[in-house]
Amino acid sequence: MPASEKIYRYAFSILKDSETAADVVQECLMKIWDKRDKLPEIVSPDSWAMRITRNQCYDWVKMNRYTLISDKELNTLDSGNTDDAIHAKDHLRWLDEILKTLPEKHQEVFHLREVEDMTYQDIAEILGLSLGEVKISLHRTRAKIRLMLQKIEDYGIAN
Amino acid sequence: MESRIKEIQEKYWAGETTIEEEKILKNYFSKNNSTDSEAGYFKHLKKASVLKPPVEFKHPGRKFLLPKWMMAAAIFVGIMGGAYLFQQSQKQNEFLVDDPQKAFEITRQALMSISSGMNKGTAYVDNLQKFEEATQLISK
């Protein structure tokens, strides 16, 4: 199920914990399967599945009074001791710091566009935002990221 | 190519790129050896987009299925087992007796046979006892 990987990454971006995200995704797949009769009427199955995932994640957060755990999961994205990996790891840390300062919906806009390559329209539908709000959110996040990249280039620091 | 990439980069930061152009950037920098921080950023986005789940998810609608040869073997064993049990039950039916008098007679004969077997066994035990007594006498 290739869609499950996409769903997993989205759940992981919200929950920041791989095991929890995997559990939530398994529940989402059950829900999607139970509602499969509706599929022919659904225009964008991707957005529909992502919306179910989002609801499931926030239900989990509510039930478990979730607090963001740690960066350890994100750091597992890069392994190895090469300069390249260390460099990428640094990027990851500051990027994560920037994203953490953003409202949750803006973090999700960033993930859905930059990681999942979703259209503005689909993102707006998933998050219940207008097209303009999605574009502005992404533009502001990118501006913050660019500023940080310039700092890193000019001074070699990420903070 | 480089100038095209630079052009897309500018469009990206201005929020004017299409998904396809964004993919070009990510793919380009993921294969590029540049240690430039912007290259690292796009490289990271590419890596994040191929992040795999730690487990394989179960398909909610797919039941557990045995391989075909196992299913065939299971059916064969089932049929053979069924046939054997049927044969056994048929054999047992041969011994079924409806007449109580006849049943009593058969039971009596069976018990007699057991009893005679028991008597033979007791005789052997008696012999063993004699042997034991003789052994004890010798050992004294």
PDB file of C-alpha atoms in Angstrom:
ATOM      1  CA  MET A   1       0.000   0.000   0.000  1.00  0.00           C
ATOM      2  CA  PRO A   2       2.089   2.979  -1.198  1.00  0.00           C
ATOM      3  CA  ALA A   3      -0.448   5.465   0.248  1.00  0.00           C
ATOM      4  CA  SER A   4       0.286   4.122   3.706  1.00  0.00           C
ATOM      5  CA  GLU A   5       3.838   5.538   3.541  1.00  0.00           C
ATOM      6  CA  LYS A   6       2.506   8.987   2.776  1.00  0.00           C
ATOM      7  CA  ILE A   7      -0.047   8.692   5.558  1.00  0.00           C
ATOM      8  CA  TYR A   8       2.657   7.499   7.925  1.00  0.00           C
ATOM      9  CA  ARG A   9       4.947  10.446   7.163  1.00  0.00           C
ATOM     10  CA  TYR A  10       2.076  12.860   7.773  1.00  0.00           C
ATOM     11  CA  ALA A  11       1.144  11.181  11.073  1.00  0.00           C
ATOM     12  CA  PHE A  12       4.812  11.188  12.071  1.00  0.00           C
ATOM     13  CA  SER A  13       5.123  14.905  11.274  1.00  0.00           C
ATOM     14  CA  ILE A  14       2.261  15.586  13.694  1.00  0.00           C
ATOM     15  CA  LEU A  15       3.038  13.057  16.428  1.00  0.00           C
ATOM     16  CA  LYS A  16       6.862  13.087  16.248  1.00  0.00           C
ATOM     17  CA  ASP A  17       7.059   9.471  17.368  1.00  0.00           C
ATOM     18  CA  SER A  18       7.430   6.579  14.961  1.00  0.00           C
ATOM     19  CA  GLU A  19       5.698   3.884  17.037  1.00  0.00           C
ATOM     20  CA  THR A  20       2.711   6.057  17.872  1.00  0.00           C
ATOM     21  CA  ALA A  21       2.485   7.197  14.262  1.00  0.00           C
ATOM     22  CA  ALA A  22       2.554   3.575  13.064  1.00  0.00           C
ATOM     23  CA  ASP A  23      -0.239   2.615  15.486  1.00  0.00           C
ATOM     24  CA  VAL A  24      -2.345   5.574  14.445  1.00  0.00           C
ATOM     25  CA  VAL A  25      -1.793   4.784  10.764  1.00  0.00           C
ATOM     26  CA  GLN A  26      -2.947   1.200  11.245  1.00  0.00           C
ATOM     27  CA  GLU A  27      -6.166   2.580  12.773  1.00  0.00           C
ATOM     28  CA  CYS A  28      -6.495   5.033   9.878  1.00  0.00           C
ATOM     29  CA  LEU A  29      -6.169   2.217   7.357  1.00  0.00           C
ATOM     30  CA  MET A  30      -8.986   0.406   9.155  1.00  0.00           C
ATOM     31  CA  LYS A  31     -11.152   3.525   8.995  1.00  0.00           C
ATOM     32  CA  ILE A  32     -10.365   4.085   5.340  1.00  0.00           C
ATOM     33  CA  TRP A  33     -11.179   0.460   4.593  1.00  0.00           C
ATOM     34  CA  ASP A  34     -14.483   0.692   6.465  1.00  0.00           C
ATOM     35  CA  LYS A  35     -15.430   3.756   4.446  1.00  0.00           C
ATOM     36  CA  ARG A  36     -14.293   2.352   1.101  1.00  0.00           C
ATOM     37  CA  ASP A  37     -17.854   2.435  -0.248  1.00  0.00           C
ATOM     38  CA  LYS A  38     -17.579   6.217  -0.323  1.00  0.00           C
ATOM     39  CA  LEU A  39     -14.445   6.162  -2.491  1.00  0.00           C
ATOM     40  CA  PRO A  40     -16.201   6.484  -5.876  1.00  0.00           C
ATOM     41  CA  GLU A  41     -17.780   9.775  -4.740  1.00  0.00           C
ATOM     42  CA  ILE A  42     -14.509  11.194  -3.431  1.00  0.00           C
ATOM     43  CA  VAL A  43     -12.765  13.561  -5.827  1.00  0.00           C
ATOM     44  CA  SER A  44      -9.355  13.493  -4.196  1.00  0.00           C
ATOM     45  CA  PRO A  45      -8.754  10.220  -2.318  1.00  0.00           C
ATOM     46  CA  ASP A  46      -5.336  11.467  -1.204  1.00  0.00           C
ATOM     47  CA  SER A  47      -6.756  14.505   0.581  1.00  0.00           C
ATOM     48  CA  TRP A  48      -9.562  12.406   2.015  1.00  0.00           C
ATOM     49  CA  ALA A  49      -7.105   9.870   3.453  1.00  0.00           C
ATOM     50  CA  MET A  50      -4.910  12.662   4.810  1.00  0.00           C
ATOM     51  CA  ARG A  51      -7.906  14.298   6.481  1.00  0.00           C
ATOM     52  CA  ILE A  52      -8.817  11.028   8.180  1.00  0.00           C
ATOM     53  CA  THR A  53      -5.194  10.709   9.290  1.00  0.00           C
ATOM     54  CA  ARG A  54      -5.144  14.233  10.648  1.00  0.00           C
ATOM     55  CA  ASN A  55      -8.342  13.692  12.644  1.00  0.00           C
ATOM     56  CA  GLN A  56      -7.053  10.399  13.969  1.00  0.00           C
ATOM     57  CA  CYS A  57      -3.766  12.014  15.042  1.00  0.00           C
ATOM     58  CA  TYR A  58      -5.448  14.856  16.885  1.00  0.00           C
ATOM     59  CA  ASP A  59      -7.895  12.427  18.507  1.00  0.00           C
ATOM     60  CA  TRP A  60      -4.874  10.531  19.754  1.00  0.00           C
ATOM     61  CA  VAL A  61      -3.294  13.772  20.977  1.00  0.00           C
ATOM     62  CA  LYS A  62      -6.474  14.690  22.865  1.00  0.00           C
ATOM     63  CA  MET A  63      -6.822  11.268  24.427  1.00  0.00           C
ATOM     64  CA  ASN A  64      -3.198  11.035  25.475  1.00  0.00           C
ATOM     65  CA  ARG A  65      -2.639  14.670  26.395  1.00  0.00           C
ATOM     66  CA  TYR A  66       0.233  14.515  24.058  1.00  0.00           C
ATOM     67  CA  THR A  67       3.296  16.686  24.357  1.00  0.00           C
ATOM     68  CA  LEU A  68       5.903  16.718  21.650  1.00  0.00           C
ATOM     69  CA  ILE A  69       8.482  14.140  22.587  1.00  0.00           C
ATOM     70  CA  SER A  70      11.926  14.724  21.205  1.00  0.00           C
ATOM     71  CA  ASP A  71      14.088  15.236  18.206  1.00  0.00           C
ATOM     72  CA  LYS A  72      15.484  11.724  18.341  1.00  0.00           C
ATOM     73  CA  GLU A  73      13.142  10.418  15.665  1.00  0.00           C
ATOM     74  CA  LEU A  74      13.960  13.210  13.266  1.00  0.00           C
ATOM     75  CA  ASN A  75      17.647  12.653  13.818  1.00  0.00           C
ATOM     76  CA  THR A  76      17.295   9.029  12.765  1.00  0.00           C
ATOM     77  CA  LEU A  77      16.617  10.297   9.258  1.00  0.00           C
ATOM     78  CA  ASP A  78      20.337  10.734   8.855  1.00  0.00           C
ATOM     79  CA  SER A  79      22.731   8.130  10.017  1.00  0.00           C
ATOM     80  CA  GLY A  80      26.403   7.560   9.446  1.00  0.00           C
ATOM     81  CA  ASN A  81      29.424   9.687  10.199  1.00  0.00           C
ATOM     82  CA  THR A  82      30.134  11.261   6.866  1.00  0.00           C
ATOM     83  CA  ASP A  83      30.512  15.022   6.652  1.00  0.00           C
ATOM     84  CA  ASP A  84      27.471  15.020   4.477  1.00  0.00           C
ATOM     85  CA  ALA A  85      25.362  13.287   7.112  1.00  0.00           C
ATOM     86  CA  ILE A  86      26.582  15.607   9.884  1.00  0.00           C
ATOM     87  CA  HIS A  87      25.844  18.592   7.704  1.00  0.00           C
ATOM     88  CA  ALA A  88      22.362  17.305   6.943  1.00  0.00           C
ATOM     89  CA  LYS A  89      21.761  16.611  10.641  1.00  0.00           C
ATOM     90  CA  ASP A  90      22.555  20.231  11.508  1.00  0.00           C
ATOM     91  CA  HIS A  91      20.088  21.357   8.895  1.00  0.00           C
ATOM     92  CA  LEU A  92      17.527  19.101  10.399  1.00  0.00           C
ATOM     93  CA  ARG A  93      17.926  20.542  13.875  1.00  0.00           C
ATOM     94  CA  TRP A  94      17.530  24.187  12.956  1.00  0.00           C
ATOM     95  CA  LEU A  95      14.743  23.399  10.538  1.00  0.00           C
ATOM     96  CA  ASP A  96      12.922  21.547  13.249  1.00  0.00           C
ATOM     97  CA  GLU A  97      13.447  24.494  15.602  1.00  0.00           C
ATOM     98  CA  ILE A  98      11.944  26.874  13.059  1.00  0.00           C
ATOM     99  CA  LEU A  99       8.985  24.594  12.436  1.00  0.00           C
ATOM    100  CA  LYS A 100       8.340  24.263  16.156  1.00  0.00           C
ATOM    101  CA  THR A 101       7.827  28.016  16.439  1.00  0.00           C
ATOM    102  CA  LEU A 102       5.045  27.865  13.841  1.00  0.00           C
ATOM    103  CA  PRO A 103       1.368  27.192  14.564  1.00  0.00           C
ATOM    104  CA  GLU A 104       0.480  23.527  14.014  1.00  0.00           C
ATOM    105  CA  LYS A 105      -1.427  24.202  10.826  1.00  0.00           C
ATOM    106  CA  HIS A 106       1.521  26.024   9.312  1.00  0.00           C
ATOM    107  CA  GLN A 107       3.796  23.106  10.177  1.00  0.00           C
ATOM    108  CA  GLU A 108       1.352  20.850   8.383  1.00  0.00           C
ATOM    109  CA  VAL A 109       1.194  23.134   5.352  1.00  0.00           C
ATOM    110  CA  PHE A 110       4.983  22.896   5.156  1.00  0.00           C
ATOM    111  CA  HIS A 111       4.984  19.104   5.442  1.00  0.00           C
ATOM    112  CA  LEU A 112       2.183  18.518   2.952  1.00  0.00           C
ATOM    113  CA  ARG A 113       3.764  20.769   0.334  1.00  0.00           C
ATOM    114  CA  GLU A 114       7.488  20.263   0.805  1.00  0.00           C
ATOM    115  CA  VAL A 115       7.540  16.597   1.718  1.00  0.00           C
ATOM    116  CA  GLU A 116       4.383  15.197   0.139  1.00  0.00           C
ATOM    117  CA  ASP A 117       4.267  17.493  -2.918  1.00  0.00           C
ATOM    118  CA  MET A 118       0.568  18.176  -2.529  1.00  0.00           C
ATOM    119  CA  THR A 119      -1.271  20.932  -4.385  1.00  0.00           C
ATOM    120  CA  TYR A 120      -2.352  24.101  -2.573  1.00  0.00           C
ATOM    121  CA  GLN A 121      -5.945  23.108  -3.242  1.00  0.00           C
ATOM    122  CA  ASP A 122      -5.554  19.699  -1.575  1.00  0.00           C
ATOM    123  CA  ILE A 123      -3.720  21.214   1.391  1.00  0.00           C
ATOM    124  CA  ALA A 124      -6.467  23.802   1.838  1.00  0.00           C
ATOM    125  CA  GLU A 125      -9.056  21.037   1.770  1.00  0.00           C
ATOM    126  CA  ILE A 126      -7.229  18.863   4.295  1.00  0.00           C
ATOM    127  CA  LEU A 127      -6.603  21.672   6.769  1.00  0.00           C
ATOM    128  CA  GLY A 128      -9.818  23.596   6.254  1.00  0.00           C
ATOM    129  CA  LEU A 129      -7.945  26.726   5.129  1.00  0.00           C
ATOM    130  CA  SER A 130      -8.461  29.004   2.177  1.00  0.00           C
ATOM    131  CA  LEU A 131      -6.123  28.815  -0.795  1.00  0.00           C
ATOM    132  CA  GLY A 132      -4.717  32.230   0.110  1.00  0.00           C
ATOM    133  CA  GLU A 133      -4.001  31.186   3.692  1.00  0.00           C
ATOM    134  CA  VAL A 134      -2.088  28.133   2.487  1.00  0.00           C
ATOM    135  CA  LYS A 135       0.041  30.200   0.105  1.00  0.00           C
ATOM    136  CA  ILE A 136       0.771  32.881   2.710  1.00  0.00           C
ATOM    137  CA  SER A 137       1.642  30.266   5.338  1.00  0.00           C
ATOM    138  CA  LEU A 138       4.080  28.521   3.035  1.00  0.00           C
ATOM    139  CA  HIS A 139       5.612  31.770   1.837  1.00  0.00           C
ATOM    140  CA  ARG A 140       6.249  32.945   5.402  1.00  0.00           C
ATOM    141  CA  THR A 141       7.771  29.640   6.420  1.00  0.00           C
ATOM    142  CA  ARG A 142      10.046  29.662   3.391  1.00  0.00           C
ATOM    143  CA  ALA A 143      11.082  33.242   4.172  1.00  0.00           C
ATOM    144  CA  LYS A 144      12.099  32.192   7.695  1.00  0.00           C
ATOM    145  CA  ILE A 145      14.015  29.239   6.309  1.00  0.00           C
ATOM    146  CA  ARG A 146      15.800  31.367   3.740  1.00  0.00           C
ATOM    147  CA  LEU A 147      16.832  33.848   6.404  1.00  0.00           C
ATOM    148  CA  MET A 148      18.281  31.022   8.465  1.00  0.00           C
ATOM    149  CA  LEU A 149      20.101  29.595   5.449  1.00  0.00           C
ATOM    150  CA  GLN A 150      21.684  32.987   4.843  1.00  0.00           C
ATOM    151  CA  LYS A 151      22.797  33.165   8.493  1.00  0.00           C
ATOM    152  CA  ILE A 152      24.378  29.747   8.174  1.00  0.00           C
ATOM    153  CA  GLU A 153      26.152  30.725   4.973  1.00  0.00           C
ATOM    154  CA  ASP A 154      27.340  34.101   6.304  1.00  0.00           C
ATOM    155  CA  TYR A 155      28.246  33.232   9.875  1.00  0.00           C
ATOM    156  CA  GLY A 156      28.236  29.437   9.980  1.00  0.00           C
ATOM    157  CA  ILE A 157      25.626  29.463  12.716  1.00  0.00           C
ATOM    158  CA  ALA A 158      22.085  28.271  12.795  1.00  0.00           C
ATOM    159  CA  ASN A 159      20.793  30.324  15.737  1.00  0.00           C
TER     160      ASN A 159
ATOM    161  CA  MET B   1      21.423  23.254 -16.062  1.00  0.00           C
ATOM    162  CA  GLU B   2      22.953  25.330 -13.254  1.00  0.00           C
ATOM    163  CA  SER B   3      21.302  28.525 -14.447  1.00  0.00           C
ATOM    164  CA  ARG B   4      17.965  26.740 -14.747  1.00  0.00           C
ATOM    165  CA  ILE B   5      18.338  25.510 -11.168  1.00  0.00           C
ATOM    166  CA  LYS B   6      19.237  29.015  -9.950  1.00  0.00           C
ATOM    167  CA  GLU B   7      16.168  30.340 -11.702  1.00  0.00           C
ATOM    168  CA  ILE B   8      13.908  27.718 -10.045  1.00  0.00           C
ATOM    169  CA  GLN B   9      15.544  28.431  -6.683  1.00  0.00           C
ATOM    170  CA  GLU B  10      14.608  32.104  -6.946  1.00  0.00           C
ATOM    171  CA  LYS B  11      11.079  31.170  -7.918  1.00  0.00           C
ATOM    172  CA  TYR B  12      10.948  28.761  -4.965  1.00  0.00           C
ATOM    173  CA  TRP B  13      11.812  31.410  -2.389  1.00  0.00           C
ATOM    174  CA  ALA B  14       9.328  33.767  -4.003  1.00  0.00           C
ATOM    175  CA  GLY B  15       6.636  31.095  -3.635  1.00  0.00           C
ATOM    176  CA  GLU B  16       6.080  30.833  -7.378  1.00  0.00           C
ATOM    177  CA  THR B  17       7.213  27.294  -8.162  1.00  0.00           C
ATOM    178  CA  THR B  18       5.046  24.450  -9.321  1.00  0.00           C
ATOM    179  CA  ILE B  19       5.234  21.015  -7.697  1.00  0.00           C
ATOM    180  CA  GLU B  20       7.204  19.770 -10.694  1.00  0.00           C
ATOM    181  CA  GLU B  21       9.796  22.524 -10.334  1.00  0.00           C
ATOM    182  CA  GLU B  22      10.113  21.818  -6.628  1.00  0.00           C
ATOM    183  CA  LYS B  23      10.729  18.163  -7.456  1.00  0.00           C
ATOM    184  CA  ILE B  24      13.469  19.209  -9.891  1.00  0.00           C
ATOM    185  CA  LEU B  25      15.216  21.113  -7.091  1.00  0.00           C
ATOM    186  CA  LYS B  26      14.982  18.234  -4.619  1.00  0.00           C
ATOM    187  CA  ASN B  27      16.153  15.661  -7.136  1.00  0.00           C
ATOM    188  CA  TYR B  28      18.987  17.857  -8.352  1.00  0.00           C
ATOM    189  CA  PHE B  29      20.386  18.584  -4.901  1.00  0.00           C
ATOM    190  CA  SER B  30      19.918  15.038  -3.638  1.00  0.00           C
ATOM    191  CA  LYS B  31      22.383  13.889  -6.317  1.00  0.00           C
ATOM    192  CA  ASN B  32      24.666  16.888  -5.898  1.00  0.00           C
ATOM    193  CA  ASN B  33      27.740  16.763  -3.666  1.00  0.00           C
ATOM    194  CA  SER B  34      27.518  20.402  -2.663  1.00  0.00           C
ATOM    195  CA  THR B  35      27.876  21.132   1.067  1.00  0.00           C
ATOM    196  CA  ASP B  36      26.113  24.449   0.589  1.00  0.00           C
ATOM    197  CA  SER B  37      23.425  24.900   3.261  1.00  0.00           C
ATOM    198  CA  GLU B  38      20.688  25.490   0.691  1.00  0.00           C
ATOM    199  CA  ALA B  39      21.665  22.276  -1.090  1.00  0.00           C
ATOM    200  CA  GLY B  40      21.510  20.510   2.278  1.00  0.00           C
ATOM    201  CA  TYR B  41      18.018  21.862   2.834  1.00  0.00           C
ATOM    202  CA  PHE B  42      16.654  20.469  -0.427  1.00  0.00           C
ATOM    203  CA  LYS B  43      18.548  17.242   0.139  1.00  0.00           C
ATOM    204  CA  HIS B  44      16.810  16.924   3.488  1.00  0.00           C
ATOM    205  CA  LEU B  45      13.378  17.519   1.958  1.00  0.00           C
ATOM    206  CA  LYS B  46      14.069  14.733  -0.522  1.00  0.00           C
ATOM    207  CA  LYS B  47      15.130  12.374   2.256  1.00  0.00           C
ATOM    208  CA  ALA B  48      12.075  13.231   4.330  1.00  0.00           C
ATOM    209  CA  SER B  49       9.837  12.439   1.370  1.00  0.00           C
ATOM    210  CA  VAL B  50      11.071   8.867   1.179  1.00  0.00           C
ATOM    211  CA  LEU B  51      10.962   8.146   4.907  1.00  0.00           C
ATOM    212  CA  LYS B  52       9.625   4.615   5.396  1.00  0.00           C
ATOM    213  CA  PRO B  53       7.423   3.413   8.226  1.00  0.00           C
ATOM    214  CA  PRO B  54       9.199   1.201  10.793  1.00  0.00           C
ATOM    215  CA  VAL B  55       6.662  -1.563  10.245  1.00  0.00           C
ATOM    216  CA  GLU B  56       4.729  -3.060   7.380  1.00  0.00           C
ATOM    217  CA  PHE B  57       1.080  -2.229   7.768  1.00  0.00           C
ATOM    218  CA  LYS B  58      -1.506  -4.970   7.663  1.00  0.00           C
ATOM    219  CA  HIS B  59      -4.043  -4.613   4.898  1.00  0.00           C
ATOM    220  CA  PRO B  60      -7.335  -4.300   6.801  1.00  0.00           C
ATOM    221  CA  GLY B  61      -9.298  -6.203   4.191  1.00  0.00           C
ATOM    222  CA  ARG B  62      -6.865  -8.969   3.445  1.00  0.00           C
ATOM    223  CA  LYS B  63      -7.412 -12.175   5.323  1.00  0.00           C
ATOM    224  CA  PHE B  64      -4.545 -14.498   6.140  1.00  0.00           C
ATOM    225  CA  LEU B  65      -4.093 -16.816   3.161  1.00  0.00           C
ATOM    226  CA  LEU B  66      -1.978 -19.974   2.990  1.00  0.00           C
ATOM    227  CA  PRO B  67       0.112 -20.672  -0.111  1.00  0.00           C
ATOM    228  CA  LYS B  68      -1.767 -22.741  -2.699  1.00  0.00           C
ATOM    229  CA  TRP B  69       0.279 -25.909  -2.168  1.00  0.00           C
ATOM    230  CA  MET B  70      -0.362 -25.694   1.586  1.00  0.00           C
ATOM    231  CA  MET B  71      -4.071 -25.280   0.993  1.00  0.00           C
ATOM    232  CA  ALA B  72      -4.068 -28.322  -1.329  1.00  0.00           C
ATOM    233  CA  ALA B  73      -2.135 -30.338   1.268  1.00  0.00           C
ATOM    234  CA  ALA B  74      -4.539 -29.257   4.004  1.00  0.00           C
ATOM    235  CA  ILE B  75      -7.553 -30.301   1.885  1.00  0.00           C
ATOM    236  CA  PHE B  76      -5.903 -33.672   1.099  1.00  0.00           C
ATOM    237  CA  VAL B  77      -5.139 -34.339   4.772  1.00  0.00           C
ATOM    238  CA  GLY B  78      -8.679 -33.304   5.661  1.00  0.00           C
ATOM    239  CA  ILE B  79     -10.223 -35.698   3.135  1.00  0.00           C
ATOM    240  CA  MET B  80      -7.950 -38.580   4.182  1.00  0.00           C
ATOM    241  CA  GLY B  81      -8.655 -37.933   7.852  1.00  0.00           C
ATOM    242  CA  GLY B  82     -12.376 -37.815   7.196  1.00  0.00           C
ATOM    243  CA  ALA B  83     -12.254 -41.062   5.226  1.00  0.00           C
ATOM    244  CA  TYR B  84     -10.291 -42.780   7.988  1.00  0.00           C
ATOM    245  CA  LEU B  85     -12.743 -41.662  10.684  1.00  0.00           C
ATOM    246  CA  PHE B  86     -15.668 -42.788   8.535  1.00  0.00           C
ATOM    247  CA  GLN B  87     -14.064 -46.202   8.058  1.00  0.00           C
ATOM    248  CA  GLN B  88     -13.459 -46.530  11.793  1.00  0.00           C
ATOM    249  CA  SER B  89     -17.047 -45.650  12.600  1.00  0.00           C
ATOM    250  CA  GLN B  90     -18.236 -48.243  10.057  1.00  0.00           C
ATOM    251  CA  LYS B  91     -16.074 -50.887  11.747  1.00  0.00           C
ATOM    252  CA  GLN B  92     -17.511 -49.999  15.124  1.00  0.00           C
ATOM    253  CA  ASN B  93     -21.014 -50.322  13.708  1.00  0.00           C
ATOM    254  CA  GLU B  94     -20.312 -53.988  12.952  1.00  0.00           C
ATOM    255  CA  PHE B  95     -20.103 -54.633  16.691  1.00  0.00           C
ATOM    256  CA  LEU B  96     -23.327 -52.886  17.495  1.00  0.00           C
ATOM    257  CA  VAL B  97     -25.835 -55.294  19.001  1.00  0.00           C
ATOM    258  CA  ASP B  98     -29.526 -54.498  19.415  1.00  0.00           C
ATOM    259  CA  ASP B  99     -30.568 -57.615  21.359  1.00  0.00           C
ATOM    260  CA  PRO B 100     -29.865 -57.163  25.118  1.00  0.00           C
ATOM    261  CA  GLN B 101     -29.524 -60.917  25.672  1.00  0.00           C
ATOM    262  CA  LYS B 102     -26.889 -61.180  22.938  1.00  0.00           C
ATOM    263  CA  ALA B 103     -25.104 -58.121  24.287  1.00  0.00           C
ATOM    264  CA  PHE B 104     -25.032 -59.694  27.754  1.00  0.00           C
ATOM    265  CA  GLU B 105     -23.573 -62.886  26.301  1.00  0.00           C
ATOM    266  CA  ILE B 106     -20.828 -60.999  24.427  1.00  0.00           C
ATOM    267  CA  THR B 107     -19.961 -58.978  27.546  1.00  0.00           C
ATOM    268  CA  ARG B 108     -19.882 -62.120  29.658  1.00  0.00           C
ATOM    269  CA  GLN B 109     -17.507 -63.817  27.203  1.00  0.00           C
ATOM    270  CA  ALA B 110     -15.273 -60.761  27.159  1.00  0.00           C
ATOM    271  CA  LEU B 111     -15.143 -60.656  30.951  1.00  0.00           C
ATOM    272  CA  MET B 112     -14.425 -64.412  31.068  1.00  0.00           C
ATOM    273  CA  SER B 113     -11.572 -63.928  28.672  1.00  0.00           C
ATOM    274  CA  ILE B 114     -10.160 -61.098  30.846  1.00  0.00           C
ATOM    275  CA  SER B 115     -10.602 -63.245  33.948  1.00  0.00           C
ATOM    276  CA  SER B 116      -8.750 -66.190  32.431  1.00  0.00           C
ATOM    277  CA  GLY B 117      -5.948 -63.841  31.440  1.00  0.00           C
ATOM    278  CA  MET B 118      -5.813 -62.544  35.000  1.00  0.00           C
ATOM    279  CA  ASN B 119      -5.631 -66.095  36.376  1.00  0.00           C
ATOM    280  CA  LYS B 120      -2.705 -66.878  34.126  1.00  0.00           C
ATOM    281  CA  GLY B 121      -0.989 -63.729  35.344  1.00  0.00           C
ATOM    282  CA  THR B 122      -1.561 -64.674  38.993  1.00  0.00           C
ATOM    283  CA  ALA B 123      -0.042 -68.113  38.333  1.00  0.00           C
ATOM    284  CA  TYR B 124       3.090 -66.465  37.015  1.00  0.00           C
ATOM    285  CA  VAL B 125       3.258 -64.217  40.076  1.00  0.00           C
ATOM    286  CA  ASP B 126       3.001 -67.350  42.314  1.00  0.00           C
ATOM    287  CA  ASN B 127       5.941 -68.871  40.453  1.00  0.00           C
ATOM    288  CA  LEU B 128       7.919 -65.694  40.926  1.00  0.00           C
ATOM    289  CA  GLN B 129       7.198 -65.757  44.636  1.00  0.00           C
ATOM    290  CA  LYS B 130       8.510 -69.343  44.857  1.00  0.00           C
ATOM    291  CA  PHE B 131      11.624 -68.254  42.978  1.00  0.00           C
ATOM    292  CA  GLU B 132      12.131 -65.364  45.380  1.00  0.00           C
ATOM    293  CA  GLU B 133      11.828 -67.665  48.418  1.00  0.00           C
ATOM    294  CA  ALA B 134      14.379 -70.055  46.916  1.00  0.00           C
ATOM    295  CA  THR B 135      16.769 -67.200  46.236  1.00  0.00           C
ATOM    296  CA  GLN B 136      16.495 -65.983  49.798  1.00  0.00           C
ATOM    297  CA  LEU B 137      17.210 -69.487  51.168  1.00  0.00           C
ATOM    298  CA  ILE B 138      20.367 -69.766  49.040  1.00  0.00           C
ATOM    299  CA  SER B 139      21.605 -66.335  49.984  1.00  0.00           C
ATOM    300  CA  LYS B 140      21.280 -67.233  53.712  1.00  0.00           C
TER     301      LYS B 140
END
